[in-house]
Coordinates of C-alpha atoms in Angstrom, one line a residue:
X14 CA -15.6 2.9 -9.5
X15 CA -12.1 4.4 -9.7
X16 CA -9.2 1.9 -10.4
X17 CA -5.7 2.2 -9.0
X18 CA -2.7 0.0 -9.6
X19 CA 0.1 -0.4 -7.1
X20 CA 3.5 -1.7 -8.3
X21 CA 5.7 -3.2 -5.6
X22 CA 9.2 -2.2 -6.5
X23 CA 11.4 -2.5 -3.4
X24 CA 13.5 -5.6 -4.2
X25 CA 17.3 -5.3 -3.7
X26 CA 18.7 -7.3 -6.6
X27 CA 19.9 -10.4 -4.8
X28 CA 18.9 -13.1 -7.3
X29 CA 20.6 -11.8 -10.4
X30 CA 24.0 -11.0 -9.2
X31 CA 26.3 -9.9 -10.8
X32 CA 24.0 -8.0 -13.1
X33 CA 21.6 -7.2 -10.2
X34 CA 23.2 -5.1 -7.4
X35 CA 21.7 -3.3 -4.4
X36 CA 22.1 -0.1 -6.5
X37 CA 20.6 -1.7 -9.6
X38 CA 18.0 -4.3 -8.5
X39 CA 16.2 -6.7 -10.8
X40 CA 13.3 -4.3 -11.5
X41 CA 15.9 -1.8 -13.0
X42 CA 17.4 -4.5 -15.3
X43 CA 16.4 -5.1 -19.0
X44 CA 16.0 -8.8 -18.5
X45 CA 13.3 -9.1 -21.1
X46 CA 15.8 -8.8 -23.9
X47 CA 15.0 -5.3 -25.0
X48 CA 16.2 -1.9 -23.8
X49 CA 13.4 -1.3 -21.3
X50 CA 13.8 -2.2 -17.7
X51 CA 11.4 -4.6 -16.0
X52 CA 9.7 -1.7 -14.1
X53 CA 9.3 0.2 -17.4
X54 CA 7.7 -2.8 -19.0
X55 CA 5.4 -3.3 -16.0
X56 CA 4.1 0.4 -16.1
X57 CA 3.6 0.3 -19.9
X58 CA 1.7 -2.9 -19.6
X59 CA -0.9 -1.2 -17.4
X60 CA -1.8 1.4 -20.0
X61 CA -4.5 2.2 -21.0
X62 CA -6.4 0.2 -18.4
X63 CA -5.1 2.5 -15.7
X64 CA -4.5 6.2 -16.1
X65 CA -0.9 7.4 -15.3
X66 CA -2.2 9.4 -12.3
X67 CA -3.7 6.2 -10.9
X68 CA -0.6 4.1 -11.0
X69 CA 1.4 4.1 -7.8
X70 CA 5.0 2.7 -7.4
X71 CA 6.0 1.8 -3.9
X72 CA 9.8 1.4 -3.6
X73 CA 12.8 2.0 -1.4
X74 CA 14.1 5.5 -0.9
X75 CA 17.3 4.6 -2.6
X76 CA 15.5 3.8 -5.9
X77 CA 12.8 6.5 -5.8
X78 CA 14.8 9.2 -7.5
X79 CA 15.8 6.9 -10.4
X80 CA 12.2 5.8 -10.9
X81 CA 10.9 9.3 -11.0
X82 CA 13.2 10.0 -13.9
X83 CA 12.6 6.7 -15.6
X84 CA 8.8 6.3 -15.5
X85 CA 6.0 8.3 -17.3
X86 CA 4.1 8.9 -14.0
X87 CA 3.5 11.9 -11.8
X88 CA 6.5 12.1 -9.5
X89 CA 4.3 12.2 -6.4
X90 CA 3.1 8.7 -7.4
X91 CA 6.5 7.2 -6.6
X92 CA 6.2 6.7 -2.9
X93 CA 9.1 5.7 -0.7
X94 CA 9.2 3.1 2.1
X95 CA 11.4 4.5 5.0
X96 CA 12.5 1.0 6.0
X97 CA 12.2 -2.5 4.6
X98 CA 9.0 -4.1 6.0
X99 CA 8.2 -6.7 3.4
X100 CA 5.0 -6.7 1.3
X101 CA 2.6 -6.0 4.1
X102 CA 4.3 -2.7 4.9
X103 CA 4.5 -1.9 1.2
X104 CA 0.7 -2.5 0.7
X105 CA -0.2 -0.7 3.9
X106 CA 1.8 2.3 2.7
X107 CA 0.1 2.3 -0.7
X108 CA -3.4 1.8 0.8
X109 CA -2.8 4.8 3.1
X110 CA -1.6 6.9 0.3
X111 CA -4.6 6.2 -1.8
X112 CA -7.0 6.7 1.1
X113 CA -5.3 10.0 1.9
X114 CA -5.8 11.1 -1.7
X115 CA -9.3 9.7 -2.4
X116 CA -10.8 10.1 1.1
X117 CA -14.1 8.0 1.1
X118 CA -14.3 7.3 -2.6
X119 CA -15.0 3.8 -3.8
X120 CA -11.8 2.4 -5.2
X121 CA -10.5 -0.9 -6.5
X122 CA -6.8 -1.6 -6.2
X123 CA -4.6 -4.0 -8.3
X124 CA -1.3 -4.9 -6.6
X125 CA 1.5 -6.4 -8.7
X126 CA 5.2 -7.0 -8.6
X127 CA 7.5 -4.8 -10.7
X128 CA 9.6 -7.5 -12.2
X129 CA 7.5 -10.2 -13.9
X130 CA 7.2 -11.1 -17.6
X131 CA 3.6 -11.1 -18.8
X132 CA 2.2 -11.4 -22.4
X133 CA 0.0 -10.6 -24.2
X134 CA -1.2 -7.3 -22.8
X135 CA -4.8 -7.8 -24.0
X136 CA -5.2 -11.1 -22.1
X137 CA -3.6 -9.4 -19.0
X138 CA -6.1 -6.6 -19.1
X139 CA -9.0 -9.1 -19.6
X140 CA -7.9 -11.0 -16.5
X141 CA -7.5 -7.9 -14.4
X142 CA -10.9 -6.6 -15.4
X143 CA -12.5 -10.0 -14.5
X144 CA -10.7 -9.9 -11.1
X145 CA -11.8 -6.3 -10.5
X146 CA -15.5 -7.3 -11.0
X147 CA -15.0 -10.1 -8.6
X148 CA -13.3 -7.8 -6.0
X149 CA -16.3 -5.4 -6.1
X150 CA -18.2 -8.1 -4.2
X151 CA -16.0 -7.3 -1.2
X152 CA -13.5 -10.1 -1.0
X153 CA -9.8 -10.5 -1.8
X154 CA -9.0 -11.7 -5.3
X155 CA -5.7 -13.3 -6.3
X156 CA -4.5 -14.2 -9.8
X157 CA -3.5 -17.8 -10.2
X158 CA -1.4 -19.3 -13.0
X159 CA -2.2 -22.8 -14.2
X160 CA 1.1 -24.7 -13.7
X161 CA 2.8 -26.0 -16.9
X162 CA 5.1 -28.3 -14.9
X163 CA 6.0 -29.3 -11.3
X164 CA 8.1 -26.4 -10.0
X165 CA 9.7 -26.0 -6.5
X166 CA 10.5 -22.3 -7.1
X167 CA 6.9 -21.0 -6.8
X168 CA 4.3 -20.7 -4.0
X169 CA 1.0 -22.4 -4.7
X170 CA -2.7 -21.5 -4.3
X171 CA -4.9 -24.4 -3.3
X172 CA -8.3 -23.9 -5.0
X173 CA -11.7 -25.5 -4.2
X174 CA -15.2 -24.9 -5.6
X175 CA -15.7 -22.9 -8.8
X176 CA -17.6 -19.6 -8.3
X177 CA -17.9 -19.1 -12.0
X178 CA -15.9 -20.0 -15.1
X179 CA -12.2 -19.6 -14.3
X180 CA -13.0 -18.2 -10.7
X181 CA -12.5 -20.4 -7.6
X182 CA -12.7 -20.2 -3.9
X183 CA -9.3 -20.4 -2.3
X184 CA -8.7 -23.2 0.2
X185 CA -5.3 -22.1 1.3
X186 CA -1.8 -21.0 0.3
X187 CA 1.2 -23.3 0.1
X188 CA 4.8 -22.4 0.4
X189 CA 7.5 -23.5 -2.1
X190 CA 7.2 -27.3 -2.0
X191 CA 9.8 -30.0 -2.4
X192 CA 9.9 -31.9 -5.7
X193 CA 7.6 -34.7 -4.6
X194 CA 4.9 -32.3 -3.3
X195 CA 5.3 -30.0 -6.4
X196 CA 4.5 -33.0 -8.6
X197 CA 1.4 -33.8 -6.5
X198 CA 0.2 -30.2 -6.8
X199 CA 0.8 -30.3 -10.6
X200 CA -1.2 -33.6 -11.1
X201 CA -4.0 -32.6 -8.8
X202 CA -5.4 -29.9 -11.0
X203 CA -6.4 -28.1 -7.8
X204 CA -3.4 -25.9 -7.4
X205 CA -2.2 -22.7 -9.1
X206 CA 1.1 -20.9 -9.1
X207 CA 0.8 -17.8 -6.9
X208 CA 1.5 -14.9 -9.3
X209 CA 1.7 -12.3 -6.5
X210 CA -1.0 -10.2 -8.2
X211 CA -4.0 -9.2 -6.1
X212 CA -7.1 -7.2 -6.6
X213 CA -9.3 -5.8 -3.9
X214 CA -11.4 -2.8 -2.9
X215 CA -9.5 -0.3 -0.9
X216 CA -11.8 -0.5 2.1
X217 CA -11.6 -4.3 2.0
X218 CA -7.8 -4.5 2.3
X219 CA -7.7 -1.8 5.0
X220 CA -10.3 -3.8 7.0
X221 CA -8.3 -7.0 6.6
X222 CA -5.0 -5.4 7.5
X223 CA -6.6 -3.8 10.6
X224 CA -8.0 -7.2 11.6
X225 CA -4.9 -9.3 11.2
X226 CA -2.1 -6.8 11.4
X227 CA -3.2 -4.2 14.0
X228 CA 0.1 -2.4 13.9
X229 CA -0.3 -1.7 10.2
X230 CA -3.9 -0.9 10.7
X231 CA -2.9 1.7 13.2
X232 CA -0.3 3.0 10.8
X233 CA -3.0 3.5 8.1
X234 CA -5.3 5.2 10.5
X235 CA -2.6 7.7 11.6
X236 CA -1.3 8.4 8.1
X237 CA -4.3 8.3 5.8
X238 CA -5.9 11.3 7.5
X239 CA -2.7 13.2 8.1
X240 CA -2.4 16.7 6.5
X241 CA 1.3 16.1 5.9
X242 CA 1.2 12.5 4.7
X243 CA 5.0 12.2 4.1
X244 CA 5.8 13.4 7.6
X245 CA 3.3 11.0 9.1
X246 CA 4.8 8.1 7.2
X247 CA 8.3 9.0 8.3
X248 CA 7.1 9.0 11.9
X249 CA 5.1 5.8 12.0
X250 CA 6.2 3.4 9.2
X251 CA 9.2 1.8 11.0
X252 CA 7.0 0.7 13.9
X253 CA 5.2 -1.8 11.7
X254 CA 6.3 -5.5 11.7
X255 CA 8.1 -7.0 8.7
X256 CA 5.8 -9.7 7.3
X257 CA 4.6 -10.7 3.9
X258 CA 1.0 -9.9 3.0
X259 CA 0.5 -13.7 2.3
X260 CA 1.4 -14.8 5.8
X261 CA 0.1 -11.7 7.6
X262 CA -3.3 -11.5 6.0
X263 CA -4.1 -13.8 3.1
X264 CA -3.5 -17.1 5.0
X265 CA -5.9 -15.9 7.7
X266 CA -8.6 -14.3 5.6
X267 CA -11.8 -16.3 5.0
X268 CA -12.9 -14.5 1.8
X269 CA -10.5 -15.1 -1.0
X270 CA -11.1 -16.1 -4.6
X271 CA -8.7 -17.0 -7.4
X272 CA -9.1 -15.9 -11.0
X273 CA -7.2 -18.0 -13.5
X274 CA -4.7 -16.0 -15.5
X275 CA -5.4 -16.1 -19.3
X276 CA -1.9 -14.8 -20.0
X277 CA 1.7 -16.1 -20.1
X278 CA 3.5 -15.4 -16.8
X279 CA 7.1 -15.7 -15.7
X280 CA 8.4 -14.2 -12.5
X281 CA 12.0 -14.3 -13.8
X282 CA 13.2 -15.6 -10.5
X283 CA 16.6 -16.8 -11.5
X284 CA 19.1 -16.9 -14.4
X285 CA 17.5 -20.1 -15.8
X286 CA 14.3 -18.1 -16.5
X287 CA 16.1 -16.9 -19.7
X288 CA 15.5 -20.4 -21.2
X289 CA 11.8 -19.4 -21.5
X290 CA 12.5 -16.0 -23.0
X291 CA 15.0 -16.9 -25.8
X292 CA 15.4 -19.7 -28.3
X293 CA 18.3 -21.9 -27.2
X294 CA 21.0 -22.9 -29.7
X295 CA 21.5 -26.4 -31.0
X296 CA 23.2 -27.3 -27.7
X297 CA 20.3 -26.0 -25.6
X298 CA 22.3 -23.0 -24.5
X299 CA 21.1 -19.4 -24.1
X300 CA 24.0 -16.9 -24.8
X301 CA 24.0 -13.1 -24.5
X302 CA 27.1 -11.1 -25.4
X303 CA 30.4 -12.2 -26.9
X304 CA 30.8 -15.8 -26.0
X305 CA 32.4 -18.9 -27.5
X306 CA 30.8 -22.2 -26.3
X307 CA 32.5 -25.5 -27.1
X308 CA 31.0 -28.8 -26.2
X309 CA 28.7 -27.0 -23.8
X310 CA 25.1 -28.0 -23.2
X311 CA 21.9 -26.6 -21.5
X312 CA 23.7 -23.6 -20.0
X313 CA 23.2 -19.8 -19.6
X314 CA 26.2 -17.7 -20.7
X315 CA 26.0 -13.9 -20.5
X316 CA 28.6 -11.1 -20.9
X317 CA 27.5 -7.4 -20.7
X318 CA 30.4 -5.8 -22.5
X319 CA 33.2 -6.6 -24.9
X320 CA 34.7 -9.3 -22.6
X321 CA 34.9 -12.5 -24.6
X322 CA 33.7 -15.5 -22.5
X323 CA 34.9 -18.9 -23.4
X324 CA 33.2 -22.0 -22.0
X325 CA 34.3 -25.6 -22.8
X326 CA 32.8 -28.9 -21.8
X327 CA 30.2 -27.6 -19.4
X328 CA 26.7 -28.9 -18.7
X329 CA 23.8 -27.2 -17.0
X330 CA 25.7 -24.2 -15.7
X331 CA 25.4 -20.4 -15.5
X332 CA 28.4 -18.3 -16.4
X333 CA 27.6 -14.6 -16.0
X334 CA 30.0 -11.7 -16.5
X335 CA 28.5 -8.3 -15.6
X336 CA 30.4 -5.2 -14.5
X337 CA 33.2 -6.1 -12.1
X338 CA 31.6 -9.5 -11.1
X339 CA 31.6 -13.0 -12.5
X340 CA 29.2 -15.8 -11.4
X341 CA 29.8 -19.5 -12.2
X342 CA 27.5 -22.1 -10.7
X343 CA 25.5 -25.2 -11.6
X344 CA 21.9 -24.2 -12.5
X345 CA 20.8 -26.6 -9.8
X346 CA 22.5 -24.3 -7.3
X347 CA 21.3 -20.9 -8.7
X348 CA 18.9 -20.3 -5.9
X349 CA 22.0 -19.8 -3.7
X350 CA 23.1 -16.7 -5.5
X351 CA 21.7 -14.7 -2.5
X352 CA 24.5 -16.2 -0.4
X353 CA 27.0 -14.4 -2.5
X354 CA 25.3 -11.0 -2.0
X355 CA 25.0 -11.7 1.7
X356 CA 28.7 -12.6 1.9
X357 CA 29.6 -9.4 0.0
X358 CA 27.4 -7.3 2.3
X359 CA 29.1 -8.8 5.4
X360 CA 32.6 -7.8 4.1
X361 CA 33.3 -4.1 3.9
X362 CA 36.3 -4.7 1.6
X363 CA 33.9 -6.1 -1.0
X364 CA 31.4 -3.2 -1.1
X365 CA 32.4 -2.3 -4.7
X366 CA 30.8 -5.6 -5.8
X367 CA 27.4 -5.2 -4.1

C-alpha cells in the first residue's frame, strides 16, 4: 500500500510575535535552535519513511513560493489553499489532490502539523508505522502523547479499552481544560495530549468527510476527478465551511483509535516552550542573543541581532526583541500574544510590524 504524508503548514505566525509575523510564520522560524526552519525539520524527519514525491505540503498561497524554494520536494507537491478554511479545508484539499493523482489506488495518509518538535526520528517512524497498520483496518488513527504534567495549553484525547499494546479505542476529544480539569486528566491515566497527528486510509477520510461535512465532500467529488485540478480548486474551495477536522469529523466519528507516541513531542505553542529545548542558566533563564540578566529568574530573553538587551529584577517574564518589534509580558499571559497581532492587523499605520 502506498504511503503519503500531508504537512499542514498554513499557520500565520500569531503566537511567536515579534519573531513570527504574517510574512514569516512559526513554521518558517528556526525555533529548534539550529539553522533549519520548523518546516524543514518536519520534512527531513519524514525521510526515508516517505519518498519525497509522496510528501505533500498544504499551505497558504502567500507561503507557497517560499516553501517551493526551501524544501527538497517536487514543486507540484506544495499545494495552496485559496482561502483560510481551518484544518478541515486543508485536509479535504490534500485528500482531493492525492485522489486526483492516485485515482483508485489503495493509499494510507499521515497528516501532521509543520511546526512541532519531535525526537528521536527512529521512534517517530516506529509509531507512524504502527499507526499505519492500524489504519489499514479502516478506521481513523490519532497519535496521543502520554502527559508528563497537567497542562491547560493542550487538547486531550479520552481513551478507553486497549485494542493492543499501546493502542486504545477513543472515547472522545476534550478541548483545552482549566487547571483543575487538566490535573484530573493527568491523574486519570486515561487521557493523552492530542498531538494533531492522524493516520488513515485515503478512502476512509473521504468517506468520513462526506458524511459529516457534506460541503467538503462535494468539494472533493468535484475536484478529485477534474482534468484541471488547480482550476477546480480555485472555483470550489472557498465555498467550504471553516471548521477544524477535530470538531467537524473526529468528534462525530465512531471509529477512532489512539496509538501512544513513543517519541518526545513538543508543539512549541508559546515562548515558554524554549524551556524544554535549552538548558536554563543558574537562575532558570533561557537566553538567546546578546543579553545581560541581573537578578532575573525563570525568564525567556531573546534578541535576534546585535541589540544588547538588559533585564534587571524580573521574574517569570518573556522579553523578546526581533526585527522592529519588542515583546514584554509575564509568561502567565503569553497566550495573549495573539491580541497584539490582532491589534496590529486592525491598525493600518502598524502594518510594518505585522
